[in-house]
Short mmCIF file of C-alpha atoms in Angstrom, two decimals:
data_model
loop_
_atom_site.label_atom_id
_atom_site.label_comp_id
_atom_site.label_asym_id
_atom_site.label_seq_id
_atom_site.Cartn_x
_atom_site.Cartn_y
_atom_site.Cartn_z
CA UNK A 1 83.10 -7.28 18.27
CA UNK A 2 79.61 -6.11 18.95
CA UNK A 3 81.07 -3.58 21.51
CA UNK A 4 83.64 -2.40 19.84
CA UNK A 5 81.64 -1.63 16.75
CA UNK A 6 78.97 0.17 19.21
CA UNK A 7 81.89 2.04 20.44
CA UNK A 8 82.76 3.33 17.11
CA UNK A 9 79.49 4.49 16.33
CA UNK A 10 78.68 6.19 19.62
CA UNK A 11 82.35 7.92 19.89
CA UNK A 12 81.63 11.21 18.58
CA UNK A 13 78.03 11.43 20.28
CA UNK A 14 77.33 13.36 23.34
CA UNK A 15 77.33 10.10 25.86
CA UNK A 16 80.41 8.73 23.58
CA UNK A 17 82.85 8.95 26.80
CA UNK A 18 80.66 7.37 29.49
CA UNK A 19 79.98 4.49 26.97
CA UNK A 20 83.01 4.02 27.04
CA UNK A 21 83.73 4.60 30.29
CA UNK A 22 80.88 2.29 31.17
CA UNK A 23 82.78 -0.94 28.92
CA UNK A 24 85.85 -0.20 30.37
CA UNK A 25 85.37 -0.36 34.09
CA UNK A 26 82.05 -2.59 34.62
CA UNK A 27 80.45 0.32 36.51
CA UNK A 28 76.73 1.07 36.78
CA UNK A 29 75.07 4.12 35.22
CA UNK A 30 73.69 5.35 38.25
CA UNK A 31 77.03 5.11 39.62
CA UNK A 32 78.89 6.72 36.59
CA UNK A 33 76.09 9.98 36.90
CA UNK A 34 77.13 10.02 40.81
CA UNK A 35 80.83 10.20 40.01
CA UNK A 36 82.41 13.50 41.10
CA UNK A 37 86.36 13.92 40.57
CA UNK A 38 87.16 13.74 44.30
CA UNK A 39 86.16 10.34 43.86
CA UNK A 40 89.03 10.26 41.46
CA UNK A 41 92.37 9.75 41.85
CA UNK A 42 94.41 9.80 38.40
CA UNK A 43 97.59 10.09 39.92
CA UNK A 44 97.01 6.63 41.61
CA UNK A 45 94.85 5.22 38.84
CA UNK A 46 92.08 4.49 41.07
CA UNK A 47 88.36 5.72 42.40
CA UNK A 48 85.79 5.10 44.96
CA UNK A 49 82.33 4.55 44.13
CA UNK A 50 80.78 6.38 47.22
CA UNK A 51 77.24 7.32 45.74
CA UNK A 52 74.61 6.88 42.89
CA UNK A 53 72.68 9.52 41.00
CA UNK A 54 69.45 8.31 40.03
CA UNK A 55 65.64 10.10 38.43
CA UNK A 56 63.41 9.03 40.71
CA UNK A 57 59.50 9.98 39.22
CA UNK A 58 58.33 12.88 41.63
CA UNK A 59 61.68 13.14 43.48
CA UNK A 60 64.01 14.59 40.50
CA UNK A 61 67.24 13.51 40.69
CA UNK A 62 68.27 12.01 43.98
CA UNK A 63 71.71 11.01 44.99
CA UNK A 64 72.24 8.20 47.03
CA UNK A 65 74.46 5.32 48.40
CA UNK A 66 75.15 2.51 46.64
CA UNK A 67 72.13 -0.13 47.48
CA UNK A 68 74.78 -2.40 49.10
CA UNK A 69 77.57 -2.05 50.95
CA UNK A 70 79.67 -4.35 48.51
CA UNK A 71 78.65 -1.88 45.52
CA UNK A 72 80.57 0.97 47.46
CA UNK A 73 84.16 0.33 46.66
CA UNK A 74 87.76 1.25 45.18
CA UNK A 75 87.91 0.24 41.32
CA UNK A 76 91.58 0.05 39.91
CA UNK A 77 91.63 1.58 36.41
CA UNK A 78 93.11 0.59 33.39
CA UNK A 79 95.46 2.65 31.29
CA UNK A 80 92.81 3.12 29.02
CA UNK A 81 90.28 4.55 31.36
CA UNK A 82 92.83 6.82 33.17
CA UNK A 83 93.90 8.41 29.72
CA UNK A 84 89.71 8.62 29.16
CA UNK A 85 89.53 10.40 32.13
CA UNK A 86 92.09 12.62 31.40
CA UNK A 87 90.94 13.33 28.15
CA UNK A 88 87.19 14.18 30.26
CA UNK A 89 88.90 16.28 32.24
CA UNK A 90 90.29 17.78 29.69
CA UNK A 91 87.13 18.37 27.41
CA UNK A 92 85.58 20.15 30.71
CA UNK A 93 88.33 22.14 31.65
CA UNK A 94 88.05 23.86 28.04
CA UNK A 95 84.20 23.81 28.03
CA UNK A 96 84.75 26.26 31.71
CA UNK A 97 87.33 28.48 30.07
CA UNK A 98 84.99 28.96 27.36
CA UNK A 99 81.73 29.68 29.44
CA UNK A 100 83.75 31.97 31.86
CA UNK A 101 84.76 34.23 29.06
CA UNK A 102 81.71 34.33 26.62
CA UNK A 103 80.57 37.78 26.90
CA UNK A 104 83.77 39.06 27.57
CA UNK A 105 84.14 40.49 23.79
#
């Protein structure tokens, strides 16, 4: 209940998705940041966690492997986080249109 209303409130916010994301497949938030779609297969409704993405005080951000080799792994994904990722996908897909043809006007 306590997620669900957290969910609700966060939804519209700018980390809404990976919230979401985050309650609906168990993953880490360093491994979340370190997701790139080629990790990502839709079609097959699964992806690899390969790497983590981490801020690491005088280093920046620093990508790395997962700190075991258990942690690297395939995660099946539910309906729900495939149609999430689609709608991410999505959302990003408009937001390059849109920066590769401001300033065309």
């Amino acid at each position: 209940e306590t997620i669900q209303e957290f969910l609700a409130i966060s939804a519209d916010t700018r980390y809404g998705d990976s919230y979401k994301f985050a309650v609906l497949t168990g993953m880490r938030r360093s491994e979340i940041c370190g997701l790139k779609w080629s990790d990502v297969k839709l079609s097959e409704g699964y992806l690899t966690v390969v790497r983590t993405l981490q801020y690491i005080k005088g280093h920046g951000m620093v990508e790395q492997p997962p700190k075991t080799f258990r942690s690297e792994r395939p995660l099946r994904l539910s309906s729900a986080a495939t149609d999430l990722l689609h709608s991410i996908r999505g959302k990003q897909t408009l937001q390059q249109d849109h920066m590769a043809n401001y300033g065309r006007g």
